[in-house]
Amino acid sequence: ALLLQARLYVRAEDYDRALITLFKLRHLYPEADLAVLNPLMADAVLAVNSKQRDQATALFTAPLSADEKTPAQRQAQALFALSKLSGRNFYEPAAEAFEEFFVAYPDYESSDLVELWYGDLHRVNGNYLAAISQYKKAGELYPKTPYRAASLRLIGDIYADNLKDTANAMGTYTQVLREFPGSSETGIVYKHMAILDENNKQYDSALINYDKAIELLGSAPAAYEAYQGKADVYTKTKNYDAAYNTLHQMSNVFSASESYFMDALLKAAELARKKMRDQNKYIQSLEKALLSHPQSPKAPQLMYDLGRAYEQQNRDAQAAEMYRKLIISHPTDKIASSAQSRLSRLEK
């Protein structure tokens, strides 16, 4: 019946309801054949903003969680996916899907979390006051929920990021720290407070809050943003040595993640080259990146840049060796021809 309903919606070009129906079908009936559903999804995805269509498709085709055992759990996960999407006409039927869920499953054990997802739907669709109201409702309806700190922090985020209301944002963040001092949200709150301080050019306070965030977040992805923010503050205050060291510290903390590791070192190299005018530190950062990830997609560019840097220091033998390694290990890369030209010049 759901499949027929989705087909009828697509035929009527009611892509918004078609999309919602397909997500329900996908989660309620995990055995459904994606080969049958994907052609319908290709049309239904027109319901969401063009920049989110790839995201919608990825959410739809993602492997289903083994924890989705009951119909309520399955439908809740469908709503979670929908809460990430936005669209002019999509918003209303998506909100209706949430309201229908609460009526159908009044005793669902994780309703507090679904209430937060409903707030996310409001926020991603630009209805910030409704989102704030929904986050408050989640905390009030479920006073024992473990997500009370999260709901309050999300309100602070809306004030900070969407409404640009620094006073209310800081007040809300301070409330989280006061009422939930041991919460997992505190590290994120300190990071967001630091961002507000940085934006308001209160750099000393920003550094203090970034350090608190780093201490609490450890090696979580949010800590990466805190390290980056700290390095940015040092750069803005022209403390380039501290910024450079922070980026290298960040690379060490996130050495298990190639993307984070490489990003930190490439930023350190750029800082050394442009701001510090320190060729040795520039080379140090590139060498560290290449040594740790010699098979990285960025390796050819790293090798070429190192060759150029060696040349500038009159280390022609090392430059030639680096160009040879590049040509041999990455012969089809477009930069290999440039490396060959430079090698030929050195060998004359």
CSV table of C-alpha atoms in Angstrom, one decimal:
chain,number,residue,atom,x,y,z
A,1,ALA,CA,0.0,0.0,0.0
A,2,LEU,CA,2.8,2.4,0.8
A,3,LEU,CA,4.5,1.6,-2.4
A,4,LEU,CA,1.3,2.3,-4.4
A,5,GLN,CA,0.9,5.5,-2.4
A,6,ALA,CA,4.4,6.6,-3.3
A,7,ARG,CA,3.9,5.9,-6.9
A,8,LEU,CA,0.6,7.9,-7.0
A,9,TYR,CA,2.3,10.8,-5.3
A,10,VAL,CA,5.1,10.8,-7.9
A,11,ARG,CA,2.6,10.5,-10.7
A,12,ALA,CA,0.8,13.5,-9.3
A,13,GLU,CA,4.2,15.3,-8.9
A,14,ASP,CA,3.5,15.6,-5.2
A,15,TYR,CA,7.2,14.9,-4.5
A,16,ASP,CA,7.1,16.1,-0.9
A,17,ARG,CA,4.7,13.5,0.3
A,18,ALA,CA,6.3,10.9,-2.0
A,19,LEU,CA,9.6,11.4,-0.3
A,20,ILE,CA,8.1,11.1,3.2
A,21,THR,CA,6.2,7.9,2.1
A,22,LEU,CA,9.4,6.4,0.7
A,23,PHE,CA,11.3,7.0,3.9
A,24,LYS,CA,8.5,5.4,5.9
A,25,LEU,CA,8.4,2.4,3.5
A,26,ARG,CA,12.2,2.0,3.6
A,27,HIS,CA,12.3,1.8,7.4
A,28,LEU,CA,9.1,0.0,8.1
A,29,TYR,CA,9.8,-2.7,5.5
A,30,PRO,CA,13.6,-3.1,5.4
A,31,GLU,CA,13.2,-6.1,3.2
A,32,ALA,CA,11.8,-3.8,0.4
A,33,ASP,CA,13.9,-4.0,-2.8
A,34,LEU,CA,15.9,-0.8,-3.3
A,35,ALA,CA,16.0,-1.5,-7.0
A,36,VAL,CA,12.2,-0.9,-7.0
A,37,LEU,CA,12.4,2.1,-4.7
A,38,ASN,CA,15.4,4.0,-6.1
A,39,PRO,CA,13.6,5.1,-9.4
A,40,LEU,CA,10.8,6.6,-7.3
A,41,MET,CA,13.4,8.3,-5.1
A,42,ALA,CA,15.1,9.8,-8.1
A,43,ASP,CA,11.9,11.9,-8.6
A,44,ALA,CA,10.8,12.3,-5.0
A,45,VAL,CA,14.2,13.9,-4.1
A,46,LEU,CA,13.1,17.0,-6.0
A,47,ALA,CA,11.1,17.8,-2.9
A,48,VAL,CA,14.2,19.0,-1.0
A,49,ASN,CA,16.5,21.9,-1.7
A,50,SER,CA,18.9,21.2,-4.6
A,51,LYS,CA,22.0,21.3,-2.3
A,52,GLN,CA,20.5,18.6,-0.1
A,53,ARG,CA,19.5,16.1,-2.8
A,54,ASP,CA,22.7,14.0,-2.6
A,55,GLN,CA,22.3,14.0,1.2
A,56,ALA,CA,18.7,12.9,0.9
A,57,THR,CA,19.7,10.0,-1.4
A,58,ALA,CA,22.5,9.0,0.9
A,59,LEU,CA,20.2,8.9,3.9
A,60,PHE,CA,17.7,6.9,2.0
A,61,THR,CA,20.1,4.2,0.8
A,62,ALA,CA,22.2,4.0,4.1
A,63,PRO,CA,22.2,0.6,5.8
A,64,LEU,CA,19.5,0.3,8.3
A,65,SER,CA,20.4,0.0,12.0
A,66,ALA,CA,20.0,-3.4,13.7
A,67,ASP,CA,18.4,-1.6,16.6
A,68,GLU,CA,15.3,-0.8,14.5
A,69,LYS,CA,13.2,-3.7,15.7
A,70,THR,CA,9.7,-2.4,16.4
A,71,PRO,CA,7.5,-0.4,14.0
A,72,ALA,CA,7.9,2.6,16.3
A,73,GLN,CA,11.7,2.4,16.3
A,74,ARG,CA,11.7,2.1,12.5
A,75,GLN,CA,9.4,5.0,11.9
A,76,ALA,CA,11.3,7.1,14.4
A,77,GLN,CA,14.5,6.5,12.4
A,78,ALA,CA,12.7,7.6,9.2
A,79,LEU,CA,11.8,10.8,11.0
A,80,PHE,CA,15.4,11.3,12.1
A,81,ALA,CA,16.4,11.2,8.4
A,82,LEU,CA,13.6,13.6,7.5
A,83,SER,CA,14.7,16.0,10.2
A,84,LYS,CA,17.9,16.7,8.3
A,85,LEU,CA,16.2,17.9,5.1
A,86,SER,CA,14.5,21.1,4.1
A,87,GLY,CA,12.3,22.3,1.3
A,88,ARG,CA,9.7,25.0,0.7
A,89,ASN,CA,6.8,22.5,0.3
A,90,PHE,CA,8.4,19.6,2.1
A,91,TYR,CA,8.4,21.2,5.5
A,92,GLU,CA,4.7,21.1,6.2
A,93,PRO,CA,4.1,17.4,5.4
A,94,ALA,CA,7.3,16.5,7.2
A,95,ALA,CA,6.0,18.3,10.3
A,96,GLU,CA,2.7,16.4,9.9
A,97,ALA,CA,4.6,13.1,9.9
A,98,PHE,CA,6.1,14.0,13.3
A,99,GLU,CA,2.7,14.9,14.7
A,100,GLU,CA,1.2,11.7,13.4
A,101,PHE,CA,4.0,9.7,15.1
A,102,PHE,CA,3.3,11.2,18.5
A,103,VAL,CA,-0.4,10.4,18.2
A,104,ALA,CA,0.3,6.8,17.0
A,105,TYR,CA,3.0,6.1,19.6
A,106,PRO,CA,2.2,8.1,22.7
A,107,ASP,CA,4.2,5.8,24.9
A,108,TYR,CA,7.3,5.4,22.7
A,109,GLU,CA,10.3,5.0,25.0
A,110,SER,CA,12.5,7.5,23.1
A,111,SER,CA,9.9,10.2,22.4
A,112,ASP,CA,12.2,12.7,24.1
A,113,LEU,CA,14.8,12.2,21.4
A,114,VAL,CA,12.1,12.4,18.6
A,115,GLU,CA,11.0,15.7,20.1
A,116,LEU,CA,14.5,17.0,19.6
A,117,TRP,CA,14.6,15.8,16.0
A,118,TYR,CA,11.3,17.7,15.5
A,119,GLY,CA,13.1,20.8,16.7
A,120,ASP,CA,15.9,20.0,14.2
A,121,LEU,CA,13.3,19.9,11.4
A,122,HIS,CA,12.1,23.4,12.3
A,123,ARG,CA,15.6,24.7,12.5
A,124,VAL,CA,16.9,23.3,9.2
A,125,ASN,CA,13.8,24.8,7.5
A,126,GLY,CA,14.5,28.3,9.0
A,127,ASN,CA,11.7,28.4,11.5
A,128,TYR,CA,13.9,29.3,14.4
A,129,LEU,CA,11.3,30.4,16.9
A,130,ALA,CA,9.4,27.1,16.4
A,131,ALA,CA,12.7,25.2,16.9
A,132,ILE,CA,13.4,27.1,20.2
A,133,SER,CA,9.9,26.3,21.4
A,134,GLN,CA,10.2,22.6,20.4
A,135,TYR,CA,13.6,22.3,22.2
A,136,LYS,CA,12.1,23.9,25.3
A,137,LYS,CA,9.1,21.5,25.1
A,138,ALA,CA,11.4,18.5,25.0
A,139,GLY,CA,13.0,19.5,28.3
A,140,GLU,CA,9.7,20.4,29.9
A,141,LEU,CA,7.8,17.3,28.8
A,142,TYR,CA,10.5,14.9,29.9
A,143,PRO,CA,12.2,16.4,33.0
A,144,LYS,CA,14.2,13.2,33.5
A,145,THR,CA,15.5,13.0,29.9
A,146,PRO,CA,19.2,12.8,29.5
A,147,TYR,CA,18.9,15.3,26.7
A,148,ARG,CA,17.9,18.3,28.8
A,149,ALA,CA,21.4,19.7,28.5
A,150,ALA,CA,21.4,19.1,24.8
A,151,SER,CA,18.0,20.8,24.3
A,152,LEU,CA,19.2,23.9,26.1
A,153,ARG,CA,22.5,23.9,24.2
A,154,LEU,CA,20.6,23.7,20.9
A,155,ILE,CA,18.6,26.8,21.9
A,156,GLY,CA,21.9,28.6,22.5
A,157,ASP,CA,23.1,27.5,19.1
A,158,ILE,CA,20.1,29.0,17.4
A,159,TYR,CA,20.6,32.3,19.3
A,160,ALA,CA,24.3,32.3,18.3
A,161,ASP,CA,24.3,31.0,14.7
A,162,ASN,CA,20.9,31.8,13.3
A,163,LEU,CA,19.5,34.8,15.2
A,164,LYS,CA,22.9,36.4,15.9
A,165,ASP,CA,21.7,37.2,19.4
A,166,THR,CA,25.0,37.1,21.4
A,167,ALA,CA,23.5,38.1,24.7
A,168,ASN,CA,20.8,35.4,24.8
A,169,ALA,CA,23.3,32.8,23.4
A,170,MET,CA,25.8,33.5,26.1
A,171,GLY,CA,23.0,33.5,28.7
A,172,THR,CA,21.8,30.1,27.5
A,173,TYR,CA,25.2,28.6,27.3
A,174,THR,CA,26.0,29.8,30.9
A,175,GLN,CA,22.8,28.1,32.0
A,176,VAL,CA,24.0,24.8,30.6
A,177,LEU,CA,27.3,25.1,32.5
A,178,ARG,CA,25.5,26.1,35.7
A,179,GLU,CA,22.7,23.5,35.6
A,180,PHE,CA,24.6,20.6,33.9
A,181,PRO,CA,28.3,20.9,34.9
A,182,GLY,CA,29.0,17.2,34.3
A,183,SER,CA,27.2,16.9,31.0
A,184,SER,CA,28.8,15.8,27.8
A,185,GLU,CA,27.5,19.1,26.3
A,186,THR,CA,29.8,21.3,28.4
A,187,GLY,CA,32.8,20.8,26.0
A,188,ILE,CA,30.7,21.8,23.0
A,189,VAL,CA,29.3,24.8,25.0
A,190,TYR,CA,32.8,26.1,25.8
A,191,LYS,CA,33.7,25.7,22.1
A,192,HIS,CA,30.6,27.7,21.0
A,193,MET,CA,31.3,30.4,23.6
A,194,ALA,CA,34.8,30.7,22.3
A,195,ILE,CA,33.5,31.2,18.8
A,196,LEU,CA,31.3,34.0,20.0
A,197,ASP,CA,34.2,35.6,21.9
A,198,GLU,CA,36.4,35.3,18.8
A,199,ASN,CA,33.7,36.9,16.6
A,200,ASN,CA,33.5,39.7,19.1
A,201,LYS,CA,37.3,40.1,19.1
A,202,GLN,CA,37.5,39.1,22.8
A,203,TYR,CA,40.5,37.0,22.0
A,204,ASP,CA,41.8,36.3,25.6
A,205,SER,CA,38.4,35.0,26.6
A,206,ALA,CA,38.2,33.0,23.4
A,207,LEU,CA,41.6,31.3,24.1
A,208,ILE,CA,40.5,30.3,27.6
A,209,ASN,CA,37.2,28.8,26.3
A,210,TYR,CA,38.9,27.0,23.5
A,211,ASP,CA,41.3,25.4,26.0
A,212,LYS,CA,38.5,24.3,28.2
A,213,ALA,CA,36.7,22.8,25.2
A,214,ILE,CA,39.9,21.0,24.1
A,215,GLU,CA,40.4,19.6,27.6
A,216,LEU,CA,36.8,18.2,27.8
A,217,LEU,CA,36.4,17.0,24.2
A,218,GLY,CA,39.6,15.0,23.9
A,219,SER,CA,39.8,13.6,20.4
A,220,ALA,CA,36.2,14.0,19.5
A,221,PRO,CA,35.5,15.7,16.1
A,222,ALA,CA,34.3,18.8,17.9
A,223,ALA,CA,37.7,19.1,19.5
A,224,TYR,CA,39.2,19.5,16.1
A,225,GLU,CA,37.1,22.6,15.6
A,226,ALA,CA,38.3,23.9,18.9
A,227,TYR,CA,42.0,23.4,18.0
A,228,GLN,CA,41.3,25.1,14.7
A,229,GLY,CA,39.6,28.0,16.4
A,230,LYS,CA,42.5,28.4,18.9
A,231,ALA,CA,45.0,28.5,16.0
A,232,ASP,CA,42.8,31.1,14.2
A,233,VAL,CA,42.8,33.3,17.3
A,234,TYR,CA,46.6,33.1,17.5
A,235,THR,CA,46.9,34.0,13.8
A,236,LYS,CA,44.5,37.0,14.2
A,237,THR,CA,46.7,38.2,17.1
A,238,LYS,CA,49.8,37.6,15.1
A,239,ASN,CA,51.2,35.0,17.5
A,240,TYR,CA,52.2,32.9,14.6
A,241,ASP,CA,54.5,30.6,16.5
A,242,ALA,CA,51.7,29.6,18.9
A,243,ALA,CA,49.3,29.1,15.9
A,244,TYR,CA,51.9,26.9,14.2
A,245,ASN,CA,52.5,24.8,17.3
A,246,THR,CA,48.7,24.4,17.9
A,247,LEU,CA,48.2,23.1,14.4
A,248,HIS,CA,51.0,20.5,14.9
A,249,GLN,CA,49.5,19.6,18.3
A,250,MET,CA,46.2,19.1,16.5
A,251,SER,CA,47.8,16.8,13.9
A,252,ASN,CA,49.2,14.7,16.7
A,253,VAL,CA,45.9,14.4,18.5
A,254,PHE,CA,44.1,13.4,15.3
A,255,SER,CA,46.8,11.3,13.8
A,256,ALA,CA,44.4,8.4,13.3
A,257,SER,CA,42.3,10.4,10.9
A,258,GLU,CA,44.1,11.1,7.6
A,259,SER,CA,41.8,13.9,6.6
A,260,TYR,CA,42.2,15.8,9.9
A,261,PHE,CA,45.9,15.0,10.2
A,262,MET,CA,46.6,16.3,6.7
A,263,ASP,CA,44.4,19.3,7.0
A,264,ALA,CA,46.2,20.4,10.1
A,265,LEU,CA,49.7,20.0,8.7
A,266,LEU,CA,48.8,21.7,5.4
A,267,LYS,CA,47.4,24.7,7.3
A,268,ALA,CA,50.6,24.8,9.4
A,269,ALA,CA,52.7,24.7,6.2
A,270,GLU,CA,50.6,27.6,4.7
A,271,LEU,CA,51.0,29.6,7.9
A,272,ALA,CA,54.8,29.0,7.9
A,273,ARG,CA,55.1,30.1,4.2
A,274,LYS,CA,52.8,33.1,4.1
A,275,LYS,CA,52.9,34.6,7.6
A,276,MET,CA,56.0,33.3,9.3
A,277,ARG,CA,58.2,33.4,6.1
A,278,ASP,CA,59.9,30.3,7.6
A,279,GLN,CA,61.0,27.9,4.9
A,280,ASN,CA,62.3,25.3,7.4
A,281,LYS,CA,58.9,25.1,9.3
A,282,TYR,CA,57.2,25.0,5.9
A,283,ILE,CA,59.3,22.0,4.9
A,284,GLN,CA,58.9,20.4,8.3
A,285,SER,CA,55.1,20.3,8.0
A,286,LEU,CA,55.1,18.9,4.5
A,287,GLU,CA,57.7,16.2,5.3
A,288,LYS,CA,55.6,15.1,8.4
A,289,ALA,CA,52.5,14.9,6.3
A,290,LEU,CA,54.1,12.9,3.5
A,291,LEU,CA,56.0,10.6,5.8
A,292,SER,CA,52.8,9.6,7.6
A,293,HIS,CA,50.6,9.2,4.6
A,294,PRO,CA,52.8,8.5,1.5
A,295,GLN,CA,49.8,7.0,-0.4
A,296,SER,CA,47.5,9.9,0.3
A,297,PRO,CA,45.7,11.5,-2.7
A,298,LYS,CA,47.5,14.7,-1.7
A,299,ALA,CA,50.9,13.0,-1.8
A,300,PRO,CA,51.8,14.1,-5.4
A,301,GLN,CA,51.2,17.7,-4.6
A,302,LEU,CA,53.1,17.4,-1.3
A,303,MET,CA,56.1,15.8,-3.2
A,304,TYR,CA,56.1,18.6,-5.8
A,305,ASP,CA,55.9,21.3,-3.2
A,306,LEU,CA,58.7,19.8,-1.2
A,307,GLY,CA,60.8,19.6,-4.4
A,308,ARG,CA,60.2,23.3,-5.0
A,309,ALA,CA,61.0,24.1,-1.4
A,310,TYR,CA,64.3,22.1,-1.5
A,311,GLU,CA,65.2,24.0,-4.7
A,312,GLN,CA,64.7,27.3,-3.0
A,313,GLN,CA,67.1,26.2,-0.3
A,314,ASN,CA,69.7,25.1,-2.9
A,315,ARG,CA,69.2,21.5,-1.9
A,316,ASP,CA,69.1,20.4,-5.5
A,317,ALA,CA,70.0,16.7,-4.9
A,318,GLN,CA,67.0,16.3,-2.5
A,319,ALA,CA,64.8,18.2,-4.9
A,320,ALA,CA,65.8,15.9,-7.8
A,321,GLU,CA,65.2,12.8,-5.7
A,322,MET,CA,61.8,14.0,-4.6
A,323,TYR,CA,60.8,14.7,-8.2
A,324,ARG,CA,62.0,11.2,-9.3
A,325,LYS,CA,59.9,9.6,-6.5
A,326,LEU,CA,56.9,11.6,-7.7
A,327,ILE,CA,57.3,10.6,-11.3
A,328,ILE,CA,57.8,6.9,-10.5
A,329,SER,CA,55.1,6.5,-7.9
A,330,HIS,CA,52.5,8.7,-9.6
A,331,PRO,CA,53.3,8.6,-13.3
A,332,THR,CA,49.7,9.4,-14.4
A,333,ASP,CA,49.2,12.3,-12.1
A,334,LYS,CA,48.9,15.6,-14.0
A,335,ILE,CA,51.6,17.2,-11.8
A,336,ALA,CA,54.1,14.5,-12.8
A,337,SER,CA,54.8,16.3,-16.1
A,338,SER,CA,55.7,19.5,-14.1
A,339,ALA,CA,58.0,17.5,-11.9
A,340,GLN,CA,59.7,16.0,-15.0
A,341,SER,CA,60.3,19.5,-16.3
A,342,ARG,CA,61.9,20.6,-13.1
A,343,LEU,CA,63.9,17.4,-12.9
A,344,SER,CA,65.2,17.9,-16.4
A,345,ARG,CA,66.3,21.4,-15.6
A,346,LEU,CA,68.2,20.2,-12.5
A,347,GLU,CA,69.9,17.5,-14.4
A,348,LYS,CA,71.3,19.7,-17.1
